[in-house]
Short mmCIF file of C-alpha atoms in Angstrom, two decimals:
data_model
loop_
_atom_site.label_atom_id
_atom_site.label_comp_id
_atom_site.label_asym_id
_atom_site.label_seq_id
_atom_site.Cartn_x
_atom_site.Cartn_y
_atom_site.Cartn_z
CA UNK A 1 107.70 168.78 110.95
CA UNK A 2 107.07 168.75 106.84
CA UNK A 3 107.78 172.27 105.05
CA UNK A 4 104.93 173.39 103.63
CA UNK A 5 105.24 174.57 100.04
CA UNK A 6 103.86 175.72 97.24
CA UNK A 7 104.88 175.38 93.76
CA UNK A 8 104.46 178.67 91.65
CA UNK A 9 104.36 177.91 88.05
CA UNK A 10 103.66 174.67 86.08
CA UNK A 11 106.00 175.33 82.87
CA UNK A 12 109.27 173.09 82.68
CA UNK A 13 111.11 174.45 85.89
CA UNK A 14 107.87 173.59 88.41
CA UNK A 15 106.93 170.54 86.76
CA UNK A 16 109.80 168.79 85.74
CA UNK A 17 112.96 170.22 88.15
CA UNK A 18 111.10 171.18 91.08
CA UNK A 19 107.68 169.24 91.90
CA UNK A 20 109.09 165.88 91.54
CA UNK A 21 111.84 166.59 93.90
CA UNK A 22 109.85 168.42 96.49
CA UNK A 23 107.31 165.48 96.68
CA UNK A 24 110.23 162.75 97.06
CA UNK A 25 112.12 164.92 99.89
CA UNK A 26 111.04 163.62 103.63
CA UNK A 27 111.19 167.34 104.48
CA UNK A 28 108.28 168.77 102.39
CA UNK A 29 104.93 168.19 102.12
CA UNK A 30 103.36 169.90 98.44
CA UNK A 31 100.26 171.96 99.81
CA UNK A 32 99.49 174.15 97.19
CA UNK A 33 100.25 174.56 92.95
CA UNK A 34 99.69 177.63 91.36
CA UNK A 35 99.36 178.86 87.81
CA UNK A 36 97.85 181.51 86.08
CA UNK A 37 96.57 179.24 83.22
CA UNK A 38 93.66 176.82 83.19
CA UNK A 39 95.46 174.43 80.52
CA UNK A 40 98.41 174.01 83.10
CA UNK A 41 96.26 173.65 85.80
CA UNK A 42 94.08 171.17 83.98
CA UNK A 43 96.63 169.43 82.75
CA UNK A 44 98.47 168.90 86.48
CA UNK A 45 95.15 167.89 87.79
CA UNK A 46 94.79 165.29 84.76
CA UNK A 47 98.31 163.79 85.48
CA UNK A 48 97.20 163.40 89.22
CA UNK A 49 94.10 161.65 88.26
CA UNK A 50 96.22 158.73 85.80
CA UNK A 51 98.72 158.78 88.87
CA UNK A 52 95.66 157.60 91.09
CA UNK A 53 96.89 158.79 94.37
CA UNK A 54 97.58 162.01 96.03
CA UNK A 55 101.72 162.22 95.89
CA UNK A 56 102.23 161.38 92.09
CA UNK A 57 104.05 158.30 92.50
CA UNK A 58 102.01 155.89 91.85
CA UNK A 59 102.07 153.63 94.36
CA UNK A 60 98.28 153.59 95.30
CA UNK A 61 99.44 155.32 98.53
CA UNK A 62 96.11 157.81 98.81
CA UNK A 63 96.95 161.31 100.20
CA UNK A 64 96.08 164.80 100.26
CA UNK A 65 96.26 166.50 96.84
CA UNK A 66 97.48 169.94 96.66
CA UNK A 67 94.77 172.68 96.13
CA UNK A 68 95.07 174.05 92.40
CA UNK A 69 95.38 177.46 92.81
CA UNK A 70 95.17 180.10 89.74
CA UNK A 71 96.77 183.30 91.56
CA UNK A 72 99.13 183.29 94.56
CA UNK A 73 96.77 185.95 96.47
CA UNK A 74 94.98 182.92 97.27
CA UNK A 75 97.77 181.09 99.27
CA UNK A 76 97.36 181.58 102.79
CA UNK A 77 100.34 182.62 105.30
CA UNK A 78 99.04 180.11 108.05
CA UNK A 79 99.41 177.38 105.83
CA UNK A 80 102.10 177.89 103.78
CA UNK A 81 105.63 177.60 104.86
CA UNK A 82 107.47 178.05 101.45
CA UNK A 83 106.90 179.19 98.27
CA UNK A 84 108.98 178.23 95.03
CA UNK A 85 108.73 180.89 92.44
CA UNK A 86 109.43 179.02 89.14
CA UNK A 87 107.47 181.33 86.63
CA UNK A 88 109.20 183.13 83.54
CA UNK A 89 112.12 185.03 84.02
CA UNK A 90 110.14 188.94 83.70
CA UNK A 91 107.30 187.35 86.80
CA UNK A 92 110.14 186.40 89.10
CA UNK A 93 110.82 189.37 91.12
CA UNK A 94 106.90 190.82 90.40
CA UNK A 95 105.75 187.03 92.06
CA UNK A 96 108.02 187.37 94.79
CA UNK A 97 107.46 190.61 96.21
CA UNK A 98 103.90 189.71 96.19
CA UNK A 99 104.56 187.12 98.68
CA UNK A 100 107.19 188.34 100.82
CA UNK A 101 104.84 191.19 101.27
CA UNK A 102 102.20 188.83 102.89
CA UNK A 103 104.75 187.54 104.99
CA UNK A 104 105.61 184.35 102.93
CA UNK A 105 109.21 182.99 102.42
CA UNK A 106 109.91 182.46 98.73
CA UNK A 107 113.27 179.99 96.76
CA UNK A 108 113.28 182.03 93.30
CA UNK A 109 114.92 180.14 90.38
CA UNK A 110 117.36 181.89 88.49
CA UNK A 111 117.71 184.63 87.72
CA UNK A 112 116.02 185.91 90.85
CA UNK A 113 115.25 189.40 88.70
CA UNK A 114 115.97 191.06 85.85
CA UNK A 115 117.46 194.36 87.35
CA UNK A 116 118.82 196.35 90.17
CA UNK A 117 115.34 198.22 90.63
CA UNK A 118 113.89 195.02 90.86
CA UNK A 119 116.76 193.99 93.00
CA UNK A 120 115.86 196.93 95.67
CA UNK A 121 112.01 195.87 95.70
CA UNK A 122 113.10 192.50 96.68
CA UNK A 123 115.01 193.90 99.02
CA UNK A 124 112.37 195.89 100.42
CA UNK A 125 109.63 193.42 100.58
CA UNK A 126 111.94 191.07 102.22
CA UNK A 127 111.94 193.67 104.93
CA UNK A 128 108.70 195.00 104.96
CA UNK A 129 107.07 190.89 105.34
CA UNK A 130 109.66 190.32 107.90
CA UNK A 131 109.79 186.70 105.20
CA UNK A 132 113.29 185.69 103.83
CA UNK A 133 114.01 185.41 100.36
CA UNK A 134 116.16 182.06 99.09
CA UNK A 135 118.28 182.27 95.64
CA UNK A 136 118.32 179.42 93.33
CA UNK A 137 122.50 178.33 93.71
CA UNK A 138 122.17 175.04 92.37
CA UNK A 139 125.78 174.50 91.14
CA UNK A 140 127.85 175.12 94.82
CA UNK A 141 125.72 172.04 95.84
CA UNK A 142 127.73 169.58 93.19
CA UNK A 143 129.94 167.34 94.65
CA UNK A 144 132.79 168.25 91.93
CA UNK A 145 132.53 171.82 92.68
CA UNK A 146 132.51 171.29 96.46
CA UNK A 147 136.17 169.52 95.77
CA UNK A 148 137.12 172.36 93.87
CA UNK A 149 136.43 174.74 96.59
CA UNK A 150 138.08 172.48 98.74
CA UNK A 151 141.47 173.10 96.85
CA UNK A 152 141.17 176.97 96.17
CA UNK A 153 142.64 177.94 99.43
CA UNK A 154 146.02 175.58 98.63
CA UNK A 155 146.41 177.34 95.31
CA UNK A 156 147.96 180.87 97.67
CA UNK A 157 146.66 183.96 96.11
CA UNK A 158 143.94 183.76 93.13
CA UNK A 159 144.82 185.44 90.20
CA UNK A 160 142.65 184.68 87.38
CA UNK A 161 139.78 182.75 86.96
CA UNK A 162 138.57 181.35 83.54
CA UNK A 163 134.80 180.29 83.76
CA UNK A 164 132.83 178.72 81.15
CA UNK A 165 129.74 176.86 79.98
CA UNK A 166 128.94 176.63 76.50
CA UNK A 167 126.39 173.75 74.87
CA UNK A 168 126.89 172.35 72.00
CA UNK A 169 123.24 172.47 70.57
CA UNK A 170 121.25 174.18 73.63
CA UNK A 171 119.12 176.53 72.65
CA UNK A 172 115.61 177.00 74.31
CA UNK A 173 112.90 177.00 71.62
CA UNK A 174 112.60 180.50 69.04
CA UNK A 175 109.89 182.70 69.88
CA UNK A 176 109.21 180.80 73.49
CA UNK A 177 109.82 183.54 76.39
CA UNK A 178 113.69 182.00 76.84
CA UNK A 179 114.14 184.15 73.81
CA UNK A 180 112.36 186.92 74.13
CA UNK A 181 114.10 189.66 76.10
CA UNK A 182 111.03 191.50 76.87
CA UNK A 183 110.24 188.07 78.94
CA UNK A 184 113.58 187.00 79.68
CA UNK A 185 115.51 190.01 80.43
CA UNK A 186 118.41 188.82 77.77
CA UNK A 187 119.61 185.86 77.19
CA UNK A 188 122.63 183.04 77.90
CA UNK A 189 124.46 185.51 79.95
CA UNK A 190 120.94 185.73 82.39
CA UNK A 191 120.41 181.95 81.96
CA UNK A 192 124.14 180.06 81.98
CA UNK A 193 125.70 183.22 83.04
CA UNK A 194 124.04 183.31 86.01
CA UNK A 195 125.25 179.50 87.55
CA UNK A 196 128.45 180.86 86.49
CA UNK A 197 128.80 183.88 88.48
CA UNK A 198 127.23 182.61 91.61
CA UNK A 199 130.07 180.12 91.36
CA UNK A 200 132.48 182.80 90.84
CA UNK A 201 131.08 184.04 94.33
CA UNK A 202 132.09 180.60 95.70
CA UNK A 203 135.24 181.20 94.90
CA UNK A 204 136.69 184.72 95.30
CA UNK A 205 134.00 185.59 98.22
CA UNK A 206 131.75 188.81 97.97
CA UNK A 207 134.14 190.83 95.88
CA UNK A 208 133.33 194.07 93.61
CA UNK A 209 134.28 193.70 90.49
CA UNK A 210 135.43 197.56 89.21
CA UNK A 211 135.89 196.39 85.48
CA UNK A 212 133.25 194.86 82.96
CA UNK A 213 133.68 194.14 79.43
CA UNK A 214 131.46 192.44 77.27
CA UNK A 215 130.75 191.07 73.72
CA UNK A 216 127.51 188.86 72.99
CA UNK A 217 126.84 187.46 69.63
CA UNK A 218 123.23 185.62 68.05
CA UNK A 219 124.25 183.43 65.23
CA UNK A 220 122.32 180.19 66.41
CA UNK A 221 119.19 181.54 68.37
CA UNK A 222 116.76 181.16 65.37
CA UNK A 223 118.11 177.73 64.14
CA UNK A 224 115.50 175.31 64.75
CA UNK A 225 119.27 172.92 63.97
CA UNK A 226 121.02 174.20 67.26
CA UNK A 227 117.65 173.78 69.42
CA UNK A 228 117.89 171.65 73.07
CA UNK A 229 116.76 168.08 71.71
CA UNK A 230 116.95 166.98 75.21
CA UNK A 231 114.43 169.56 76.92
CA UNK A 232 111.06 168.88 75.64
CA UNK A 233 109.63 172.97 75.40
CA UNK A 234 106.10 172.02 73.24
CA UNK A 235 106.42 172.55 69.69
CA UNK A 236 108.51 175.30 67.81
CA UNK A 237 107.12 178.52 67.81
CA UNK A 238 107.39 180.95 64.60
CA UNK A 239 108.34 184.30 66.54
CA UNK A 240 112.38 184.87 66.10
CA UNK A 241 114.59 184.97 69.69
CA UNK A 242 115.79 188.75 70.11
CA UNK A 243 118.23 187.95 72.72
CA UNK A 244 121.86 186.82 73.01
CA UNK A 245 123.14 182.87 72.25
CA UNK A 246 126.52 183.47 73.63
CA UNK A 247 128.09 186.04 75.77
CA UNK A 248 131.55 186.18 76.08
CA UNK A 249 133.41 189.42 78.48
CA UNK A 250 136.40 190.18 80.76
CA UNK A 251 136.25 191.06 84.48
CA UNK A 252 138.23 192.26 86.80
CA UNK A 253 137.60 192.98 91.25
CA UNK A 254 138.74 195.59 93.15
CA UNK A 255 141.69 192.96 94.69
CA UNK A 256 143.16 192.78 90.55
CA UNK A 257 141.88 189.01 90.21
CA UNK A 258 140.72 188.58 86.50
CA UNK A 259 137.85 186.63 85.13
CA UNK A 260 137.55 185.24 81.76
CA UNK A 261 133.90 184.57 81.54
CA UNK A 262 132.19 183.10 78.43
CA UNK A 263 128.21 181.60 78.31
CA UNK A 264 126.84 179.76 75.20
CA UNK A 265 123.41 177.82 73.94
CA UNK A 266 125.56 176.52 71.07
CA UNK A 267 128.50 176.48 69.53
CA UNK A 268 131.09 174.19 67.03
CA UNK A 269 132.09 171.71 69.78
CA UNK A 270 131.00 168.17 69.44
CA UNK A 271 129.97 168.17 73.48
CA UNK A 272 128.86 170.44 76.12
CA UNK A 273 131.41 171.68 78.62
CA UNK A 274 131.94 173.75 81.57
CA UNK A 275 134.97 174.45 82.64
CA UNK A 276 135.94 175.95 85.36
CA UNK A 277 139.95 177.11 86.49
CA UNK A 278 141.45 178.87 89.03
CA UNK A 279 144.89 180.19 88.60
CA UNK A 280 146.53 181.01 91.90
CA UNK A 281 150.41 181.84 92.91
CA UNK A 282 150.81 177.99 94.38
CA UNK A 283 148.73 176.12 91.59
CA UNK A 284 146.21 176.07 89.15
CA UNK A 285 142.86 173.94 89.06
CA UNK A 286 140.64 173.38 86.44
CA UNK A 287 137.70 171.38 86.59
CA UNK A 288 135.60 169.65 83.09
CA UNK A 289 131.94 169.17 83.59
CA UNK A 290 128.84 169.69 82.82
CA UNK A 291 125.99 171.94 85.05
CA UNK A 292 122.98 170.72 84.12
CA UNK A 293 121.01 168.24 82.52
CA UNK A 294 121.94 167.74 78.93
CA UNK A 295 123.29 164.22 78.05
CA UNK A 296 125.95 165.34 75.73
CA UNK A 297 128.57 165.46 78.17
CA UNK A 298 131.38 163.44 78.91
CA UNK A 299 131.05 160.28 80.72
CA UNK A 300 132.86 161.96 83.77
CA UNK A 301 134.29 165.48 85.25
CA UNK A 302 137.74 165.87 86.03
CA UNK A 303 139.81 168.01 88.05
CA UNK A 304 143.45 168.47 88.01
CA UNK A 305 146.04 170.34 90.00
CA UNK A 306 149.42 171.88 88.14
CA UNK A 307 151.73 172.96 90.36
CA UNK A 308 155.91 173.46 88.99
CA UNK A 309 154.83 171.80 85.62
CA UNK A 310 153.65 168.56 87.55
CA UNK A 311 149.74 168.10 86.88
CA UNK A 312 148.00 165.26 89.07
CA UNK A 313 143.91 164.09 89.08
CA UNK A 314 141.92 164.71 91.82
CA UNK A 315 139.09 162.25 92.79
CA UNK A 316 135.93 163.21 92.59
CA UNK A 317 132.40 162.09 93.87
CA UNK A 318 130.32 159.85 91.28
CA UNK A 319 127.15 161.31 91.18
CA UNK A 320 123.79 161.07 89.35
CA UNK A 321 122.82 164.09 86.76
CA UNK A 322 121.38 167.05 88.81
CA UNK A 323 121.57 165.34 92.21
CA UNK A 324 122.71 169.19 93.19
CA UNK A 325 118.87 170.34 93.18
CA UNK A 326 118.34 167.70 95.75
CA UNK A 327 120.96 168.98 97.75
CA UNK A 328 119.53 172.36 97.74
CA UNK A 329 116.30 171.20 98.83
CA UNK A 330 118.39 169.67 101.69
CA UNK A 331 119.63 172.68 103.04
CA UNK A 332 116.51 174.92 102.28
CA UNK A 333 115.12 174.01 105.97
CA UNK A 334 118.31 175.67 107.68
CA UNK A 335 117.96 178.85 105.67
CA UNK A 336 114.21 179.01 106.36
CA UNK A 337 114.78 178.55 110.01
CA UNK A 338 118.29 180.78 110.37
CA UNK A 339 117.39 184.65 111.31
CA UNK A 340 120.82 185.69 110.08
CA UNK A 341 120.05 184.91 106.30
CA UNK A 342 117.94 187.02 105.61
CA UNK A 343 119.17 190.03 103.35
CA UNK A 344 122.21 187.58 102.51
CA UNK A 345 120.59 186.57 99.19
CA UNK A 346 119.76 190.00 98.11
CA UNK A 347 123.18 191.24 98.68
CA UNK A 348 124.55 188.20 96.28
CA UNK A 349 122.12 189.45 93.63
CA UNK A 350 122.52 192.83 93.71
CA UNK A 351 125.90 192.31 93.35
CA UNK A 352 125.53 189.52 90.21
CA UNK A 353 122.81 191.87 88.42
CA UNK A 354 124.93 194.51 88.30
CA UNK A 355 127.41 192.73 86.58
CA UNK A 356 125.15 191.71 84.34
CA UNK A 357 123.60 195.08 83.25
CA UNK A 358 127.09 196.74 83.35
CA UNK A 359 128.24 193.58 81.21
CA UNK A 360 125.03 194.45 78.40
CA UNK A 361 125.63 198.09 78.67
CA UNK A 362 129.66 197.69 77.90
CA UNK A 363 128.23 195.08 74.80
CA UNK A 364 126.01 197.91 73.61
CA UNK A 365 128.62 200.83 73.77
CA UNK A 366 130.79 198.28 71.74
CA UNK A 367 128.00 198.39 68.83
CA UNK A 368 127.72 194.43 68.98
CA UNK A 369 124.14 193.16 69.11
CA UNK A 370 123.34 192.88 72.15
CA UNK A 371 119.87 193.20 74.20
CA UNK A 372 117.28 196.50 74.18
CA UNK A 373 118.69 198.61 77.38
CA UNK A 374 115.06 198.66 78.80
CA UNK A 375 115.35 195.37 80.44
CA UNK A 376 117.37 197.22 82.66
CA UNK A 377 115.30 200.47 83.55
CA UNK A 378 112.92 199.80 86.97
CA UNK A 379 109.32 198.47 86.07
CA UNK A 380 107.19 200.79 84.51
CA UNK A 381 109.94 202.70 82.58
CA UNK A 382 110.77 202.91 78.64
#
């Protein structure tokens, strides 16, 4: 039997990363889209009109459109198995205690909130609905970093762990809520940063980290030059970005492992990169790729194992540019129907948001530029 879901949120993430995907996958059936504007709306209804059938895909195949829906208070429990919360960054946790209070599941894209207050009323309407809450954790589901996980336990005890993505030119439109930290929360660190530590979690497990340091920096964010050619975001708007292009800090768990961790929209290199290596007493691994969807990558990742001063490759999978969302969507059935998630996501953010703020709050002490504290007080605070 289909999973029934609706799609919260018509701006890039719902209509170009998630609604294609969900209406392609055997396991879901698209009941329901939802958006507080009548131009989105209007516009999604408009595209299924030129599709000329009720899936999207053209092939004259007629089926049951979703109902266009402008608030989620009108979704209904009984008919809704899933919802996918893919509305700006500051609406995330607000949108999905709303529904988890009704006694709906929601799959939040990154970040899944902005703050440990929000954090704890996740937490609690995950409880209170008796629904489970799903984090977007696109980047364990790539084949490359499956290998890499593969090889951590060879490498004896972890030691250090470098992680990395930067862009060459990446960054999301000035003035757009991306860059606005009353919108976004902050910046790269909440938007790269956050792939990045939820890998982290992949490899070294659920572990407290008792040291944060943290520098962030914004000499690209109002460059129209160093904008994301590649993600079409509407046309430029003239408000300036008041949030971090690159984050760059030093952590280290309660076990002594160190982690170099650095997050950028743009920087001097010719191509985007993330790198990703894991220093252990047997070995080292380091892995080149890109998470993602930009095209200015190389034409393949690579992984390598050093052991002695002898390096070697390591195969890994050919795969198709963000085949890992697919994936997710794969397993998303399990975790709905597994009793023993729930709570599991909210522990994983708790733990990754307080990084975060103690990361911004160890950049602010520092007198760098960094974000406005408030992001970090609980709703309703100043």
């Amino acid at each position: 039997m289909s999973v029934r879901v609706a799609v919260v949120g018509l701006g890039w993430a719902g209509r170009e990363l998630w609604l294609p995907r969900l209406r392609e996958h055997p396991a879901f059936d698209v009941v329901a889209v939802v958006d507080p504007s009548a131009a989105s709306r209007a516009a999604y209804e408009n595209g299924q009109a030129r599709d000329g059938d009720g899936d999207g895909d053209g092939d004259g195949v007629r089926e049951a459109r979703p109902a266009v829906l402008a608030d989620v208070d009108e979704l209904d429990r009984r008919s809704v198995d899933l919802a996918v919360v893919a509305v700006p960054n500051h609406l995330h946790a607000e949108v999905a205690v709303a529904l988890l209070q009704r006694g709906i599941p929601v799959f939040v894209e990154k970040p899944v909130c902005l703050n440990s207050a929000e954090a704890e009323k996740l937490a609690q309407a995950e409880t209170d609905g008796g629904a489970v809450l799903l984090a977007g954790s696109a980047s364990r589901y790539r084949g490359d970093i499956g290998v890499l996980l593969d090889l951590v336990p060879s490498l004896g005890t972890v030691r250090h762990v470098e992680l990395a993505w930067t862009r060459a030119r990446g960054v999301p439109k000035a003035g757009g809520w991306f860059t606005s930290r009353n919108q976004a929360g902050g910046g790269v660190l909440l938007d790269l940063g956050w792939h990045l530590l939820d890998t982290l979690d992949a490899i070294l497990g659920p572990v407290p980290m008792v040291q944060v340091a943290g520098a962030v920096s914004d000499d690209f964010v109002n460059d129209p030059s160093w904008g994301a050619a590649w993600r079409q975001d509407g046309p430029q708007a003239e408000l300036r970005g008041d949030v971090e292009d690159t984050a760059r800090g030093f952590l280290v768990s309660e076990h002594g492992t160190s982690v170099a961790l650095r997050a950028g929209w743009a920087s001097h290199a010719a191509r985007d990169l993330t790198l990703i290596r894991v220093e252990g007493s047997a070995g080292t691994a380091t892995l080149r790729c890109v998470f993602g969807f930009s095209p200015n990558r190389e034409p393949v990742p690579t992984l390598t194992l050093t052991r002695e001063g002898r390096t070697e490759d390591i195969a890994l999978p050919a795969e198709p540019i963000g085949v890992e969302y697919g994936r997710q969507l794969d397993d998303l059935p399990r975790l709905l129907g597994d009793p023993a998630h729930r709570g599991s996501a909210v522990a994983d953010i708790r733990r990754n948001i307080r990084i975060t703020e103690r990361f911004y709050e160890a950049a602010l002490a520092s007198g760098a530029p960094s974000p406005d504290p408030s992001p970090l007080l609980p709703l309703g605070m100043s």
